[in-house]
Amino acid sequence: MHGTLQPMTLAKRCGIYRERTAPASLVAHVECLWSHAISDSPPSPMAVVPDGCVDIIWSSRGIAIAGPDRVAAFPVIGPGETVVGLRFRTGIAASWLRTPLCELTGTVVPLEAFWGAAARELHLRMTEAESVAARTIALAQAAEQRLPAIAAPPADIAACLAQLRQRRAASSDNPIRLLALATGISERTLRRRCHEHFGYGSKTLDRILRLQRFLAACRSDAQPSLSTLALDAGYADQAHLSRDTRELTSLSPREIRRQLAS
């Protein structure tokens, strides 16, 4: 029908999306390697929901860094395109890029800006590779070559992330204040390091991690009510869940559950 908008689809439900475990040498830094093959038909509008991570993404158009997102991104990928990526663990990418992630939030930047000629060489190797598997191996090998020069993020970043992941109930408490009290590190220092290593403050990351808990629950075989899912994920109630998912993904909780359960 003319004028009818196509429904938004979660990106991982478009085409064929697959994840591969990172090599043992990279597993402390890399959450996964992945590929996303888009069908030959005109693609549906897709939403890439925020997950607190940063990715290296390769396609026929080039190789780039996708910075951390506060809300969903809506990339346009051409029919028949296959994207290959490497997903850094939350809090890790700033050490690899030697750049505060707050400068990359919500952006896609050519990898060459960070790795120079090595990025151009990697794009050429991946372009010439004959399969998705070969491209994935080339990407992992490039990361392994850089690994000896990568410094670990500050210990307080790992502590902050661990605390946020333990917050299973909605709370008005400032996680930075709680962590500062527990560690003796100033709130100002922790806040600055969160922006450097996460791309935004702890409250934003808290919302994103809570959303990811809801998404994980929607993928399970169990079919509890949305109100139960909301409480289990750490929302105050179902209305809180609805507001957050609309703001962060553009989709309703019911539509998210329908897509992930299908």
PDB file of C-alpha atoms in Angstrom:
ATOM      1  CA  MET A   1       0.000   0.000   0.000  1.00  0.00           C
ATOM      2  CA  HIS A   2       1.384   3.428  -0.862  1.00  0.00           C
ATOM      3  CA  GLY A   3       2.591   5.407   2.140  1.00  0.00           C
ATOM      4  CA  THR A   4       2.825   2.343   4.413  1.00  0.00           C
ATOM      5  CA  LEU A   5       6.065   2.239   6.395  1.00  0.00           C
ATOM      6  CA  GLN A   6       7.965  -1.019   6.597  1.00  0.00           C
ATOM      7  CA  PRO A   7       8.271  -2.291  10.154  1.00  0.00           C
ATOM      8  CA  MET A   8      11.674  -1.916  11.807  1.00  0.00           C
ATOM      9  CA  THR A   9      13.524  -5.209  12.277  1.00  0.00           C
ATOM     10  CA  LEU A  10      16.233  -6.015  14.789  1.00  0.00           C
ATOM     11  CA  ALA A  11      19.453  -6.265  12.778  1.00  0.00           C
ATOM     12  CA  LYS A  12      20.246  -9.826  13.858  1.00  0.00           C
ATOM     13  CA  ARG A  13      16.865 -10.905  12.438  1.00  0.00           C
ATOM     14  CA  CYS A  14      17.753  -9.556   8.963  1.00  0.00           C
ATOM     15  CA  GLY A  15      19.525 -11.944   6.616  1.00  0.00           C
ATOM     16  CA  ILE A  16      21.902 -14.469   8.201  1.00  0.00           C
ATOM     17  CA  TYR A  17      23.843 -13.358  11.257  1.00  0.00           C
ATOM     18  CA  ARG A  18      26.444 -15.658  12.824  1.00  0.00           C
ATOM     19  CA  GLU A  19      28.911 -15.291  15.698  1.00  0.00           C
ATOM     20  CA  ARG A  20      32.204 -17.139  16.148  1.00  0.00           C
ATOM     21  CA  THR A  21      34.232 -17.521  19.319  1.00  0.00           C
ATOM     22  CA  ALA A  22      37.418 -15.461  19.375  1.00  0.00           C
ATOM     23  CA  PRO A  23      40.769 -17.283  19.425  1.00  0.00           C
ATOM     24  CA  ALA A  24      42.049 -18.065  22.932  1.00  0.00           C
ATOM     25  CA  SER A  25      44.705 -15.364  22.597  1.00  0.00           C
ATOM     26  CA  LEU A  26      42.015 -12.690  22.092  1.00  0.00           C
ATOM     27  CA  VAL A  27      39.198 -13.912  24.283  1.00  0.00           C
ATOM     28  CA  ALA A  28      39.993 -11.510  27.139  1.00  0.00           C
ATOM     29  CA  HIS A  29      39.638  -8.591  24.704  1.00  0.00           C
ATOM     30  CA  VAL A  30      37.186  -9.774  22.042  1.00  0.00           C
ATOM     31  CA  GLU A  31      33.601 -10.812  22.709  1.00  0.00           C
ATOM     32  CA  CYS A  32      33.175 -12.499  19.324  1.00  0.00           C
ATOM     33  CA  LEU A  33      33.868 -12.421  15.611  1.00  0.00           C
ATOM     34  CA  TRP A  34      30.748 -12.210  13.488  1.00  0.00           C
ATOM     35  CA  SER A  35      29.371 -12.138   9.954  1.00  0.00           C
ATOM     36  CA  HIS A  36      26.112 -10.762   8.615  1.00  0.00           C
ATOM     37  CA  ALA A  37      24.924 -11.755   5.146  1.00  0.00           C
ATOM     38  CA  ILE A  38      22.100  -9.622   3.747  1.00  0.00           C
ATOM     39  CA  SER A  39      19.694 -11.216   1.275  1.00  0.00           C
ATOM     40  CA  ASP A  40      19.592 -10.190  -2.392  1.00  0.00           C
ATOM     41  CA  SER A  41      16.135  -8.690  -2.017  1.00  0.00           C
ATOM     42  CA  PRO A  42      15.728  -5.060  -0.947  1.00  0.00           C
ATOM     43  CA  PRO A  43      16.568  -5.007   2.781  1.00  0.00           C
ATOM     44  CA  SER A  44      14.048  -4.117   5.473  1.00  0.00           C
ATOM     45  CA  PRO A  45      14.838  -1.141   7.709  1.00  0.00           C
ATOM     46  CA  MET A  46      16.999  -2.530  10.518  1.00  0.00           C
ATOM     47  CA  ALA A  47      17.880  -1.431  14.035  1.00  0.00           C
ATOM     48  CA  VAL A  48      21.260  -2.203  15.607  1.00  0.00           C
ATOM     49  CA  VAL A  49      20.541  -1.867  19.319  1.00  0.00           C
ATOM     50  CA  PRO A  50      23.176  -0.497  21.718  1.00  0.00           C
ATOM     51  CA  ASP A  51      25.226  -3.130  23.556  1.00  0.00           C
ATOM     52  CA  GLY A  52      28.070  -1.182  25.173  1.00  0.00           C
ATOM     53  CA  CYS A  53      30.576  -2.546  22.655  1.00  0.00           C
ATOM     54  CA  VAL A  54      32.762  -1.243  19.824  1.00  0.00           C
ATOM     55  CA  ASP A  55      33.212  -3.187  16.568  1.00  0.00           C
ATOM     56  CA  ILE A  56      35.636  -3.347  13.692  1.00  0.00           C
ATOM     57  CA  ILE A  57      33.414  -3.794  10.638  1.00  0.00           C
ATOM     58  CA  TRP A  58      34.501  -4.816   7.134  1.00  0.00           C
ATOM     59  CA  SER A  59      32.376  -4.692   3.984  1.00  0.00           C
ATOM     60  CA  SER A  60      33.028  -4.184   0.302  1.00  0.00           C
ATOM     61  CA  ARG A  61      32.891  -0.440   1.000  1.00  0.00           C
ATOM     62  CA  GLY A  62      35.822  -0.437   3.442  1.00  0.00           C
ATOM     63  CA  ILE A  63      36.855  -1.236   6.997  1.00  0.00           C
ATOM     64  CA  ALA A  64      35.824   0.956   9.899  1.00  0.00           C
ATOM     65  CA  ILE A  65      35.281   1.319  13.630  1.00  0.00           C
ATOM     66  CA  ALA A  66      31.681   1.484  14.829  1.00  0.00           C
ATOM     67  CA  GLY A  67      31.783   3.416  18.086  1.00  0.00           C
ATOM     68  CA  PRO A  68      29.544   2.788  21.102  1.00  0.00           C
ATOM     69  CA  ASP A  69      25.906   3.813  20.648  1.00  0.00           C
ATOM     70  CA  ARG A  70      23.589   5.454  23.165  1.00  0.00           C
ATOM     71  CA  VAL A  71      20.512   4.467  21.133  1.00  0.00           C
ATOM     72  CA  ALA A  72      19.845   2.226  18.151  1.00  0.00           C
ATOM     73  CA  ALA A  73      21.649   2.836  14.870  1.00  0.00           C
ATOM     74  CA  PHE A  74      19.847   2.313  11.564  1.00  0.00           C
ATOM     75  CA  PRO A  75      22.480   1.350   8.973  1.00  0.00           C
ATOM     76  CA  VAL A  76      21.616   0.883   5.317  1.00  0.00           C
ATOM     77  CA  ILE A  77      23.337  -2.221   3.921  1.00  0.00           C
ATOM     78  CA  GLY A  78      22.939  -3.027   0.252  1.00  0.00           C
ATOM     79  CA  PRO A  79      21.292  -6.233  -1.022  1.00  0.00           C
ATOM     80  CA  GLY A  80      23.708  -9.156  -1.227  1.00  0.00           C
ATOM     81  CA  GLU A  81      26.321  -7.500   1.004  1.00  0.00           C
ATOM     82  CA  THR A  82      28.178  -9.521   3.633  1.00  0.00           C
ATOM     83  CA  VAL A  83      29.677  -7.700   6.611  1.00  0.00           C
ATOM     84  CA  VAL A  84      32.398  -9.244   8.781  1.00  0.00           C
ATOM     85  CA  GLY A  85      33.185  -7.884  12.226  1.00  0.00           C
ATOM     86  CA  LEU A  86      35.149  -8.149  15.441  1.00  0.00           C
ATOM     87  CA  ARG A  87      33.394  -7.049  18.633  1.00  0.00           C
ATOM     88  CA  PHE A  88      35.534  -5.774  21.493  1.00  0.00           C
ATOM     89  CA  ARG A  89      34.390  -6.483  25.014  1.00  0.00           C
ATOM     90  CA  THR A  90      32.853  -3.561  26.891  1.00  0.00           C
ATOM     91  CA  GLY A  91      35.515  -1.225  28.261  1.00  0.00           C
ATOM     92  CA  ILE A  92      38.327  -2.638  26.092  1.00  0.00           C
ATOM     93  CA  ALA A  93      38.367  -0.766  22.771  1.00  0.00           C
ATOM     94  CA  ALA A  94      39.876   2.521  23.995  1.00  0.00           C
ATOM     95  CA  SER A  95      43.127   0.698  24.737  1.00  0.00           C
ATOM     96  CA  TRP A  96      43.202  -0.709  21.172  1.00  0.00           C
ATOM     97  CA  LEU A  97      42.377   2.588  19.502  1.00  0.00           C
ATOM     98  CA  ARG A  98      44.321   4.849  21.908  1.00  0.00           C
ATOM     99  CA  THR A  99      41.379   7.218  21.730  1.00  0.00           C
ATOM    100  CA  PRO A 100      38.746   8.163  24.342  1.00  0.00           C
ATOM    101  CA  LEU A 101      35.545   6.422  23.260  1.00  0.00           C
ATOM    102  CA  CYS A 102      33.481   9.526  24.044  1.00  0.00           C
ATOM    103  CA  GLU A 103      34.996  10.938  20.826  1.00  0.00           C
ATOM    104  CA  LEU A 104      33.537   8.004  18.857  1.00  0.00           C
ATOM    105  CA  THR A 105      30.083   7.628  20.417  1.00  0.00           C
ATOM    106  CA  GLY A 106      27.425   7.189  17.756  1.00  0.00           C
ATOM    107  CA  THR A 107      29.924   7.358  14.880  1.00  0.00           C
ATOM    108  CA  VAL A 108      31.498   5.117  12.243  1.00  0.00           C
ATOM    109  CA  VAL A 109      35.113   6.072  11.502  1.00  0.00           C
ATOM    110  CA  PRO A 110      37.534   4.499   8.980  1.00  0.00           C
ATOM    111  CA  LEU A 111      39.921   2.130  10.760  1.00  0.00           C
ATOM    112  CA  GLU A 112      42.771   3.854   8.927  1.00  0.00           C
ATOM    113  CA  ALA A 113      42.350   6.804  11.316  1.00  0.00           C
ATOM    114  CA  PHE A 114      43.657   4.564  14.098  1.00  0.00           C
ATOM    115  CA  TRP A 115      45.789   1.874  12.440  1.00  0.00           C
ATOM    116  CA  GLY A 116      47.094   3.771   9.398  1.00  0.00           C
ATOM    117  CA  ALA A 117      48.595   1.682   6.604  1.00  0.00           C
ATOM    118  CA  ALA A 118      47.906  -1.528   8.546  1.00  0.00           C
ATOM    119  CA  ALA A 119      44.166  -0.877   8.140  1.00  0.00           C
ATOM    120  CA  ARG A 120      44.530  -0.455   4.374  1.00  0.00           C
ATOM    121  CA  GLU A 121      46.507  -3.686   4.148  1.00  0.00           C
ATOM    122  CA  LEU A 122      43.917  -5.520   6.233  1.00  0.00           C
ATOM    123  CA  HIS A 123      41.077  -4.293   4.017  1.00  0.00           C
ATOM    124  CA  LEU A 124      42.963  -5.515   0.948  1.00  0.00           C
ATOM    125  CA  ARG A 125      43.575  -8.960   2.489  1.00  0.00           C
ATOM    126  CA  MET A 126      39.947  -9.325   3.503  1.00  0.00           C
ATOM    127  CA  THR A 127      38.715  -8.166   0.086  1.00  0.00           C
ATOM    128  CA  GLU A 128      40.926 -10.699  -1.681  1.00  0.00           C
ATOM    129  CA  ALA A 129      39.928 -13.557   0.664  1.00  0.00           C
ATOM    130  CA  GLU A 130      37.697 -16.142  -0.989  1.00  0.00           C
ATOM    131  CA  SER A 131      35.284 -16.820   1.873  1.00  0.00           C
ATOM    132  CA  VAL A 132      33.731 -15.346   4.986  1.00  0.00           C
ATOM    133  CA  ALA A 133      35.750 -17.773   7.088  1.00  0.00           C
ATOM    134  CA  ALA A 134      38.991 -16.596   5.494  1.00  0.00           C
ATOM    135  CA  ARG A 135      38.058 -12.959   6.090  1.00  0.00           C
ATOM    136  CA  THR A 136      37.274 -13.722   9.724  1.00  0.00           C
ATOM    137  CA  ILE A 137      40.662 -15.404  10.151  1.00  0.00           C
ATOM    138  CA  ALA A 138      42.438 -12.427   8.561  1.00  0.00           C
ATOM    139  CA  LEU A 139      40.673 -10.036  10.940  1.00  0.00           C
ATOM    140  CA  ALA A 140      41.533 -12.142  13.990  1.00  0.00           C
ATOM    141  CA  GLN A 141      45.165 -12.451  12.888  1.00  0.00           C
ATOM    142  CA  ALA A 142      45.463  -8.688  12.479  1.00  0.00           C
ATOM    143  CA  ALA A 143      44.198  -8.234  16.032  1.00  0.00           C
ATOM    144  CA  GLU A 144      46.590 -10.879  17.360  1.00  0.00           C
ATOM    145  CA  GLN A 145      49.529  -9.057  15.766  1.00  0.00           C
ATOM    146  CA  ARG A 146      48.664  -5.891  17.687  1.00  0.00           C
ATOM    147  CA  LEU A 147      47.935  -7.621  20.986  1.00  0.00           C
ATOM    148  CA  PRO A 148      51.458  -7.340  22.542  1.00  0.00           C
ATOM    149  CA  ALA A 149      51.250  -3.525  22.392  1.00  0.00           C
ATOM    150  CA  ILE A 150      47.808  -3.274  24.055  1.00  0.00           C
ATOM    151  CA  ALA A 151      47.679  -2.023  27.635  1.00  0.00           C
ATOM    152  CA  ALA A 152      44.995  -3.289  29.987  1.00  0.00           C
ATOM    153  CA  PRO A 153      42.269  -0.767  30.880  1.00  0.00           C
ATOM    154  CA  PRO A 154      42.334   0.658  34.426  1.00  0.00           C
ATOM    155  CA  ALA A 155      41.235  -1.779  37.110  1.00  0.00           C
ATOM    156  CA  ASP A 156      38.479   0.587  38.222  1.00  0.00           C
ATOM    157  CA  ILE A 157      36.829   0.268  34.797  1.00  0.00           C
ATOM    158  CA  ALA A 158      36.525  -3.494  35.262  1.00  0.00           C
ATOM    159  CA  ALA A 159      35.217  -2.912  38.806  1.00  0.00           C
ATOM    160  CA  CYS A 160      32.632  -0.406  37.584  1.00  0.00           C
ATOM    161  CA  LEU A 161      31.447  -2.771  34.855  1.00  0.00           C
ATOM    162  CA  ALA A 162      31.194  -5.656  37.323  1.00  0.00           C
ATOM    163  CA  GLN A 163      29.088  -3.550  39.669  1.00  0.00           C
ATOM    164  CA  LEU A 164      26.739  -2.446  36.900  1.00  0.00           C
ATOM    165  CA  ARG A 165      26.248  -6.049  35.800  1.00  0.00           C
ATOM    166  CA  GLN A 166      25.297  -6.998  39.357  1.00  0.00           C
ATOM    167  CA  ARG A 167      22.590  -4.315  39.597  1.00  0.00           C
ATOM    168  CA  ARG A 168      19.527  -6.480  39.069  1.00  0.00           C
ATOM    169  CA  ALA A 169      17.014  -4.022  40.527  1.00  0.00           C
ATOM    170  CA  ALA A 170      16.135  -0.545  39.331  1.00  0.00           C
ATOM    171  CA  SER A 171      17.743   2.034  41.562  1.00  0.00           C
ATOM    172  CA  SER A 172      18.150   5.787  41.693  1.00  0.00           C
ATOM    173  CA  ASP A 173      21.564   5.341  43.300  1.00  0.00           C
ATOM    174  CA  ASN A 174      24.491   6.676  41.304  1.00  0.00           C
ATOM    175  CA  PRO A 175      26.728   3.659  40.586  1.00  0.00           C
ATOM    176  CA  ILE A 176      29.753   5.953  40.354  1.00  0.00           C
ATOM    177  CA  ARG A 177      29.116   7.230  43.889  1.00  0.00           C
ATOM    178  CA  LEU A 178      28.717   3.700  45.221  1.00  0.00           C
ATOM    179  CA  LEU A 179      31.911   2.530  43.540  1.00  0.00           C
ATOM    180  CA  ALA A 180      33.823   5.602  44.702  1.00  0.00           C
ATOM    181  CA  LEU A 181      32.795   4.861  48.274  1.00  0.00           C
ATOM    182  CA  ALA A 182      33.879   1.234  47.896  1.00  0.00           C
ATOM    183  CA  THR A 183      37.258   1.939  46.275  1.00  0.00           C
ATOM    184  CA  GLY A 184      38.303   5.330  47.590  1.00  0.00           C
ATOM    185  CA  ILE A 185      38.719   6.668  44.036  1.00  0.00           C
ATOM    186  CA  SER A 186      37.148  10.059  43.389  1.00  0.00           C
ATOM    187  CA  GLU A 187      33.820  10.294  41.575  1.00  0.00           C
ATOM    188  CA  ARG A 188      35.359  12.779  39.141  1.00  0.00           C
ATOM    189  CA  THR A 189      38.107  10.334  38.145  1.00  0.00           C
ATOM    190  CA  LEU A 190      35.660   7.449  37.734  1.00  0.00           C
ATOM    191  CA  ARG A 191      33.299   9.576  35.675  1.00  0.00           C
ATOM    192  CA  ARG A 192      36.114  10.657  33.363  1.00  0.00           C
ATOM    193  CA  ARG A 193      37.331   7.091  32.928  1.00  0.00           C
ATOM    194  CA  CYS A 194      33.799   5.868  32.131  1.00  0.00           C
ATOM    195  CA  HIS A 195      33.541   8.387  29.293  1.00  0.00           C
ATOM    196  CA  GLU A 196      37.005   7.391  28.073  1.00  0.00           C
ATOM    197  CA  HIS A 197      36.488   3.613  28.192  1.00  0.00           C
ATOM    198  CA  PHE A 198      32.707   3.194  27.705  1.00  0.00           C
ATOM    199  CA  GLY A 199      31.900   6.244  25.580  1.00  0.00           C
ATOM    200  CA  TYR A 200      29.365   7.644  28.053  1.00  0.00           C
ATOM    201  CA  GLY A 201      28.550   7.750  31.742  1.00  0.00           C
ATOM    202  CA  SER A 202      27.714   4.855  34.009  1.00  0.00           C
ATOM    203  CA  LYS A 203      23.979   5.611  34.035  1.00  0.00           C
ATOM    204  CA  THR A 204      23.778   5.270  30.256  1.00  0.00           C
ATOM    205  CA  LEU A 205      25.747   2.020  30.354  1.00  0.00           C
ATOM    206  CA  ASP A 206      23.464   0.791  33.150  1.00  0.00           C
ATOM    207  CA  ARG A 207      20.420   1.313  30.876  1.00  0.00           C
ATOM    208  CA  ILE A 208      22.137  -0.482  27.994  1.00  0.00           C
ATOM    209  CA  LEU A 209      23.151  -3.497  30.099  1.00  0.00           C
ATOM    210  CA  ARG A 210      19.596  -3.719  31.453  1.00  0.00           C
ATOM    211  CA  LEU A 211      18.242  -3.679  27.904  1.00  0.00           C
ATOM    212  CA  GLN A 212      20.642  -6.481  26.975  1.00  0.00           C
ATOM    213  CA  ARG A 213      19.372  -8.586  29.910  1.00  0.00           C
ATOM    214  CA  PHE A 214      15.832  -8.123  28.589  1.00  0.00           C
ATOM    215  CA  LEU A 215      16.910  -9.149  25.066  1.00  0.00           C
ATOM    216  CA  ALA A 216      18.642 -12.257  26.414  1.00  0.00           C
ATOM    217  CA  ALA A 217      15.514 -13.235  28.328  1.00  0.00           C
ATOM    218  CA  CYS A 218      13.405 -12.795  25.180  1.00  0.00           C
ATOM    219  CA  ARG A 219      15.607 -15.337  23.365  1.00  0.00           C
ATOM    220  CA  SER A 220      14.923 -18.060  25.931  1.00  0.00           C
ATOM    221  CA  ASP A 221      12.268 -20.735  25.525  1.00  0.00           C
ATOM    222  CA  ALA A 222      10.378 -19.561  28.597  1.00  0.00           C
ATOM    223  CA  GLN A 223       7.402 -17.288  27.969  1.00  0.00           C
ATOM    224  CA  PRO A 224       6.825 -15.239  31.137  1.00  0.00           C
ATOM    225  CA  SER A 225       4.739 -12.092  31.050  1.00  0.00           C
ATOM    226  CA  LEU A 226       6.316  -8.806  30.050  1.00  0.00           C
ATOM    227  CA  SER A 227       5.915  -7.574  33.606  1.00  0.00           C
ATOM    228  CA  THR A 228       7.925 -10.555  34.870  1.00  0.00           C
ATOM    229  CA  LEU A 229      10.578 -10.035  32.194  1.00  0.00           C
ATOM    230  CA  ALA A 230      10.803  -6.374  33.190  1.00  0.00           C
ATOM    231  CA  LEU A 231      11.399  -7.142  36.861  1.00  0.00           C
ATOM    232  CA  ASP A 232      13.866  -9.937  36.109  1.00  0.00           C
ATOM    233  CA  ALA A 233      15.914  -7.633  33.859  1.00  0.00           C
ATOM    234  CA  GLY A 234      16.049  -4.927  36.533  1.00  0.00           C
ATOM    235  CA  TYR A 235      13.299  -2.501  35.478  1.00  0.00           C
ATOM    236  CA  ALA A 236      11.043  -0.924  38.086  1.00  0.00           C
ATOM    237  CA  ASP A 237       7.933  -2.130  36.240  1.00  0.00           C
ATOM    238  CA  GLN A 238       6.559  -2.843  32.769  1.00  0.00           C
ATOM    239  CA  ALA A 239       6.023   0.864  32.057  1.00  0.00           C
ATOM    240  CA  HIS A 240       9.716   1.484  32.764  1.00  0.00           C
ATOM    241  CA  LEU A 241      10.610  -1.325  30.349  1.00  0.00           C
ATOM    242  CA  SER A 242       8.368   0.150  27.651  1.00  0.00           C
ATOM    243  CA  ARG A 243       9.848   3.639  27.964  1.00  0.00           C
ATOM    244  CA  ASP A 244      13.431   2.402  27.843  1.00  0.00           C
ATOM    245  CA  THR A 245      13.008   0.020  24.920  1.00  0.00           C
ATOM    246  CA  ARG A 246      11.201   2.678  22.868  1.00  0.00           C
ATOM    247  CA  GLU A 247      13.923   5.228  23.580  1.00  0.00           C
ATOM    248  CA  LEU A 248      16.866   2.865  23.055  1.00  0.00           C
ATOM    249  CA  THR A 249      15.607   0.729  20.147  1.00  0.00           C
ATOM    250  CA  SER A 250      12.513   2.431  18.623  1.00  0.00           C
ATOM    251  CA  LEU A 251      10.620  -0.861  19.176  1.00  0.00           C
ATOM    252  CA  SER A 252       8.103  -1.888  21.805  1.00  0.00           C
ATOM    253  CA  PRO A 253       8.923  -4.704  24.263  1.00  0.00           C
ATOM    254  CA  ARG A 254       6.165  -6.820  22.728  1.00  0.00           C
ATOM    255  CA  GLU A 255       7.605  -6.427  19.218  1.00  0.00           C
ATOM    256  CA  ILE A 256      11.114  -7.205  20.441  1.00  0.00           C
ATOM    257  CA  ARG A 257       9.926 -10.369  22.133  1.00  0.00           C
ATOM    258  CA  ARG A 258       7.977 -11.401  19.034  1.00  0.00           C
ATOM    259  CA  GLN A 259      11.027 -11.000  16.791  1.00  0.00           C
ATOM    260  CA  LEU A 260      13.491 -12.721  19.109  1.00  0.00           C
ATOM    261  CA  ALA A 261      11.194 -15.629  19.898  1.00  0.00           C
ATOM    262  CA  SER A 262      10.400 -16.385  16.253  1.00  0.00           C
TER     263      SER A 262
END
